[in-house]
Coordinates of C-alpha atoms and ligand atoms in Angstrom, one line a residue:
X1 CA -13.3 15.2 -98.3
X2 CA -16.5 15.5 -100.5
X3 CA -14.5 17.6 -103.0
X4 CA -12.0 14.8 -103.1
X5 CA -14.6 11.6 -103.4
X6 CA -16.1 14.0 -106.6
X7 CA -12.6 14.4 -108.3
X8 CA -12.3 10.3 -107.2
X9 CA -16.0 9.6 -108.7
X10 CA -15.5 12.1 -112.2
X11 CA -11.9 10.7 -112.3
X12 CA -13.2 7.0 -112.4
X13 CA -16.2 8.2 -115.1
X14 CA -13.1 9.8 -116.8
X15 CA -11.5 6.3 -117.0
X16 CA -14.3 4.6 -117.9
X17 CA -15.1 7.2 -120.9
X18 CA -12.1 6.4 -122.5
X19 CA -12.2 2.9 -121.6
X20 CA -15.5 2.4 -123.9
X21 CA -14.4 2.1 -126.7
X22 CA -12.7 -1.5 -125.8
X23 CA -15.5 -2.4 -123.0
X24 CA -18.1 -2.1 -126.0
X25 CA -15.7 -4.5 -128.3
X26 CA -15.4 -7.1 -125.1
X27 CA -19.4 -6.8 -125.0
X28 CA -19.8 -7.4 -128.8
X29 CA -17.4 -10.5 -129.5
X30 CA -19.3 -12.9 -127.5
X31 CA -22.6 -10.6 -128.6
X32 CA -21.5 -11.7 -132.1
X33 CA -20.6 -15.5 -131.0
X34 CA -24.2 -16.0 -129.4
X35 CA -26.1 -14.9 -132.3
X36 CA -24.2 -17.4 -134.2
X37 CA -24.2 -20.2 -131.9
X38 CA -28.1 -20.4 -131.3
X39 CA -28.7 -19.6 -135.3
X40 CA -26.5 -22.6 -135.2
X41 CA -27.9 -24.4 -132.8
X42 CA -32.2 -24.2 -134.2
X43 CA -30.3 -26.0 -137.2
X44 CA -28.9 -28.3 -135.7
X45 CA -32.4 -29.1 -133.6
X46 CA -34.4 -29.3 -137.0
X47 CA -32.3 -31.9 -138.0
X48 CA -32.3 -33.9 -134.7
X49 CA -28.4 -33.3 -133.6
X50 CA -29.3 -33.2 -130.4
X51 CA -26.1 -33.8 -129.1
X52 CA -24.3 -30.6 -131.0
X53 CA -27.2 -28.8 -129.9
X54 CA -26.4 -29.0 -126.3
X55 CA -22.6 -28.1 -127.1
X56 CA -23.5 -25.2 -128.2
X57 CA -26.4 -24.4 -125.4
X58 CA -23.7 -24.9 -122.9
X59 CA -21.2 -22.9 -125.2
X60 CA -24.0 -19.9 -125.1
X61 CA -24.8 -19.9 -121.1
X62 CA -21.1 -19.9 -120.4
X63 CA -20.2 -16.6 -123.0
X64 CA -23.4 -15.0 -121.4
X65 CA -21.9 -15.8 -117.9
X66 CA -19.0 -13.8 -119.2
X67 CA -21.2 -11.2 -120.4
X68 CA -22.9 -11.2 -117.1
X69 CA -19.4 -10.7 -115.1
X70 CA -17.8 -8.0 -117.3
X71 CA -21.5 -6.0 -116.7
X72 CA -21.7 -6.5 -113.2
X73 CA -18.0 -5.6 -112.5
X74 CA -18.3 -2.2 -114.8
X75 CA -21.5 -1.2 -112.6
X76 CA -19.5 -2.1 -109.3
X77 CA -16.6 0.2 -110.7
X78 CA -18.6 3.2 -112.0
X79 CA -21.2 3.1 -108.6
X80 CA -20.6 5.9 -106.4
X81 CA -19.4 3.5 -103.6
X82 CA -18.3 4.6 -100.4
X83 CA -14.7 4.2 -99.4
X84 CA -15.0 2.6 -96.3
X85 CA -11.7 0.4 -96.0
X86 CA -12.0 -2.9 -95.7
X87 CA -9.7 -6.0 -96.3
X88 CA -8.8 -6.5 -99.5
X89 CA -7.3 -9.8 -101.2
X90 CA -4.4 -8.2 -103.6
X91 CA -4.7 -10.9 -106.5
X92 CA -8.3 -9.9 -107.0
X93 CA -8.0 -6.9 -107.1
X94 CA -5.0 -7.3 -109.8
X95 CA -7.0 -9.4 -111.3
X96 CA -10.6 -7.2 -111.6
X97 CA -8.1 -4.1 -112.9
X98 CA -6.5 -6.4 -115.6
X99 CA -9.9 -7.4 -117.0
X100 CA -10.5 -3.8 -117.3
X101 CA -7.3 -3.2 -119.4
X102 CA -7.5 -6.0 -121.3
X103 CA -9.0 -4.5 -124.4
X104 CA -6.2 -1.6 -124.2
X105 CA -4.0 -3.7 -123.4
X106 CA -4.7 -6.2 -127.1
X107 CA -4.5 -3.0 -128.7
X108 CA -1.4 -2.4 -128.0
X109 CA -0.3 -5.7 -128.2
X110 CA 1.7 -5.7 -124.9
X111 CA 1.9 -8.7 -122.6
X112 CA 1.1 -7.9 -118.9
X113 CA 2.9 -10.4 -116.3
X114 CA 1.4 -10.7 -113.0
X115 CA 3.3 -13.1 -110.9
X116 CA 1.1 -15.2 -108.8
X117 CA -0.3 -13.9 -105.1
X118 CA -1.4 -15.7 -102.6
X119 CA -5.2 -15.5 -102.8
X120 CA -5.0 -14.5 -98.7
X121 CA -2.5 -11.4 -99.3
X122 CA -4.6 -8.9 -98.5
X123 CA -4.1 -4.9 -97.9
X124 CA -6.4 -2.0 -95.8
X125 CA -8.0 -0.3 -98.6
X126 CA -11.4 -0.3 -101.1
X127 CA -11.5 -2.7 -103.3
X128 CA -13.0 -0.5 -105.5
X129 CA -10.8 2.6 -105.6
X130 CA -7.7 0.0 -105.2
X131 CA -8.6 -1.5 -108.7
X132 CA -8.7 2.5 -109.8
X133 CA -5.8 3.1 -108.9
X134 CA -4.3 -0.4 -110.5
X135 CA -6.3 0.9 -113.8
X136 CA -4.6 4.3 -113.9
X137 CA -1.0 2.5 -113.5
X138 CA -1.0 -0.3 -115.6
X139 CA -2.9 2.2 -118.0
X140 CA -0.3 4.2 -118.0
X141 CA 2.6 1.2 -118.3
X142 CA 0.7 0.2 -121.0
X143 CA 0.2 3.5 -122.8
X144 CA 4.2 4.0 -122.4
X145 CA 5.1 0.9 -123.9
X146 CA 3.0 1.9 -127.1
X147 CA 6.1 4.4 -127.6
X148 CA 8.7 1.8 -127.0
X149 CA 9.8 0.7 -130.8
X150 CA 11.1 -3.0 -129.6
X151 CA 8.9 -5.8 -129.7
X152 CA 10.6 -7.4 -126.7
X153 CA 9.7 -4.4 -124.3
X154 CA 6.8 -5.2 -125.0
X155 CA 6.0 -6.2 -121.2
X156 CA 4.5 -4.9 -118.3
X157 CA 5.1 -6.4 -115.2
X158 CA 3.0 -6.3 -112.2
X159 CA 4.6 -7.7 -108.9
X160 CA 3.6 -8.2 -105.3
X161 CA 5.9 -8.2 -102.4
X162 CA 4.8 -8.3 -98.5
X163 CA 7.1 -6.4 -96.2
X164 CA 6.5 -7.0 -93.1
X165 CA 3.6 -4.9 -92.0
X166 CA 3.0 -3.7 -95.6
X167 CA 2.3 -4.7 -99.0
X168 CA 4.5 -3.3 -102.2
X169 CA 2.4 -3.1 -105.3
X170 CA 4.8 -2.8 -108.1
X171 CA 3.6 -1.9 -111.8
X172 CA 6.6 -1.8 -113.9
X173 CA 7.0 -1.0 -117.8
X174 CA 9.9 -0.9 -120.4
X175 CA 8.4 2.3 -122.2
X176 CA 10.9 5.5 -122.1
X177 CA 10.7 6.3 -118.7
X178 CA 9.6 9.3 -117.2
X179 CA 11.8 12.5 -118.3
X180 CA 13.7 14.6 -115.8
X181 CA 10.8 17.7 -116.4
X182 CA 7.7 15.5 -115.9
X183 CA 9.4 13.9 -112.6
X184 CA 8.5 16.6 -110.2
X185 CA 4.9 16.8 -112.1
X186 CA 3.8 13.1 -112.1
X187 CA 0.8 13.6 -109.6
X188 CA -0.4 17.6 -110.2
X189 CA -4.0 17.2 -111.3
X190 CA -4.3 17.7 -115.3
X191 CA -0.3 17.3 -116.0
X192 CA -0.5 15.3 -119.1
X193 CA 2.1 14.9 -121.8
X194 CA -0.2 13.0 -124.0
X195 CA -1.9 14.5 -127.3
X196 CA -5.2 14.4 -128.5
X197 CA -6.7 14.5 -125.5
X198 CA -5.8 11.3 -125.1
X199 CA -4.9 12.5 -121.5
X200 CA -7.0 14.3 -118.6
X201 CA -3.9 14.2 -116.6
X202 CA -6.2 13.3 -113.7
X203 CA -5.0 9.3 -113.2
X204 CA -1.8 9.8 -111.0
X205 CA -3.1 12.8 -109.2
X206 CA -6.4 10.8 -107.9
X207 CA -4.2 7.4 -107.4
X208 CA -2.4 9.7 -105.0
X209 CA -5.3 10.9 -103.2
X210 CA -6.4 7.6 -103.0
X211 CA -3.4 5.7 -101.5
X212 CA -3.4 8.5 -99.4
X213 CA -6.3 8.3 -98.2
X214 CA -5.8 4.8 -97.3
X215 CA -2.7 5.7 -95.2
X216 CA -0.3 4.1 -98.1
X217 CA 2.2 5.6 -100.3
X218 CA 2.1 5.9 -103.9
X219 CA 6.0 6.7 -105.8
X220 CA 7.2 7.1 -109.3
X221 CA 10.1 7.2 -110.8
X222 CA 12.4 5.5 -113.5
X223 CA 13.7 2.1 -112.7
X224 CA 17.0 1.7 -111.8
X225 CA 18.4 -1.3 -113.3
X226 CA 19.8 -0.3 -116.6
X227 CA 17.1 -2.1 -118.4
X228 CA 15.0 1.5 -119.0
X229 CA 11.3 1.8 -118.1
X230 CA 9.4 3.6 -115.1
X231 CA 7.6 1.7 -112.5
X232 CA 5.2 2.9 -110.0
X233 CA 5.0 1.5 -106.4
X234 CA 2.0 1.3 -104.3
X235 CA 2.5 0.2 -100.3
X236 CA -0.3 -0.3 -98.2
X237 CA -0.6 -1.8 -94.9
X238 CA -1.1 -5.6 -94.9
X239 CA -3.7 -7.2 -92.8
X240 CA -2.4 -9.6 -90.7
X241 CA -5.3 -12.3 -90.2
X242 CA -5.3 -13.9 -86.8
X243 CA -4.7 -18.0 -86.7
Ligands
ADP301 P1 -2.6 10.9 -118.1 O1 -2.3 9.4 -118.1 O2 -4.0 11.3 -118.4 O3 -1.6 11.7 -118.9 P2 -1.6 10.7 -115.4 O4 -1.8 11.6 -114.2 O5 -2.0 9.3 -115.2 O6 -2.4 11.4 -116.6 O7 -0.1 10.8 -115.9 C1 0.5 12.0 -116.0 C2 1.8 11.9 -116.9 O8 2.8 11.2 -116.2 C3 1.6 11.2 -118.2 O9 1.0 12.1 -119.2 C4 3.0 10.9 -118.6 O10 3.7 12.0 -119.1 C5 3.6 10.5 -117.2 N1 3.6 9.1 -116.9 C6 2.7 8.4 -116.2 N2 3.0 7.1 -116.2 C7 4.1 6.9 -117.0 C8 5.0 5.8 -117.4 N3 4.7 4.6 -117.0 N4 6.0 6.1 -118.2 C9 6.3 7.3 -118.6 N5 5.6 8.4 -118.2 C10 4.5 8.2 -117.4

């Protein structure tokens, strides 16, 4: 088990290491809009614009709220938390991983769909190491759809679906799909098929551990409705609130 919460820990370091890059550009664009605003904002004062002046005060507090948020939320991912389970709401967790790949995600220039949940959904799990595991999947749709050539596969799609005592967790892309060799190697630790080292290889085989872990099920495989793509499914066991 403490073998397993390191790989979890270095994998999650892993993913932040080559999420930097784009959390340091999220950092710097309202960085950049502050130093303006308030430069802004003393000339505005010497010449008695009041008015304006506040505008942009209120402008500034909200970007460093925003600041304050995506900070708070990278040191509550990269903490060496415990992963005591816990209920979960499924939309937040959807939500904190999407604000994680959002710079990846512009990069690419996909557009990620996340149909609405009910803010009460929730699974057994750590919130956490659930948002890992979202990270590593929609990383990965993302990362697929970079090889798809047409502009209007350009679409993740990230869907919710209870089933009676259990949640599904669909992340579902319109990349290539996975190839009849990598199929059977999806989730062995440090099977990558991308270059540069722009793969550890790591993300499936800890998202397994993890789901595991939480008594879930994590599957693979290439979607089945002519339309090409993979999509990975995560179910975990709902938790039924009592009325
Ligand atoms: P990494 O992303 O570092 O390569 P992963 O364990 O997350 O490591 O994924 C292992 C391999 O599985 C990837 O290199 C890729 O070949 C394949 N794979 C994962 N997700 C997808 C996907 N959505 N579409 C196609 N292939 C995928």
């Amino acid at each position: 088990r403490e073998t397993r919460d390191a790989a979890v820990q270095a994998g999650k370091l892993a993913v932040l290491g080559q999420m930097a890059a784009g959390i340091t550009h999220e950092l710097n664009q309202p960085l950049t809009a502050l130093t303006t605003l308030s430069d802004n904002a003393n000339q505005l004062a010497e010449r008695g614009r009041i008015d304006e002046v506040r505008s942009n005060l209120t402008h500034i507090s909200r970007l460093a709220e925003r600041m304050g948020r995506i900070v708070s939320h990278i040191k509550a991912f990269s903490r060496k938390g415990d992963a005591a389970r816990a209920a979960v709401s499924v939309d937040e967790a959807i939500r904190q991983a999407l604000m994680l790949v959002e710079s990846r995600r512009r990069q690419v220039g996909v557009t990620v769909v996340a149909a609405p949940v009910p803010a009460d959904l929730a699974v057994w799990a750590n919130a956490v190491r659930l948002e890992q595991v979202l990270v590593n999947l929609i990383r990965n749709a993302i990362d697929a759809t970079a090889e798809a050539p047409a502009a209007e596969s350009a679409i993740v799609r990230v869907s919710v679906q209870p089933i009676e005592k259990w949640v599904r967790i669909t992340v579902r892309d319109f990349g290539p799909g996975i190839p009849a060799d990598v199929l059977p190697r999806l989730f062995e630790p440090f099977f990558t098929t991308k270059v540069d080292g722009q793969g550890l290889g790591l993300g499936l085989a800890i998202s397994l551990a993890i789901i595991e872990d939480f008594g879930g099920r994590l599957t693979g495989h290439n979607a089945q409705d002519g339309n090409g793509g993979a999509q990975f499914i995560i179910e975990l066991e709902r938790v039924v609130k009592p009325h």
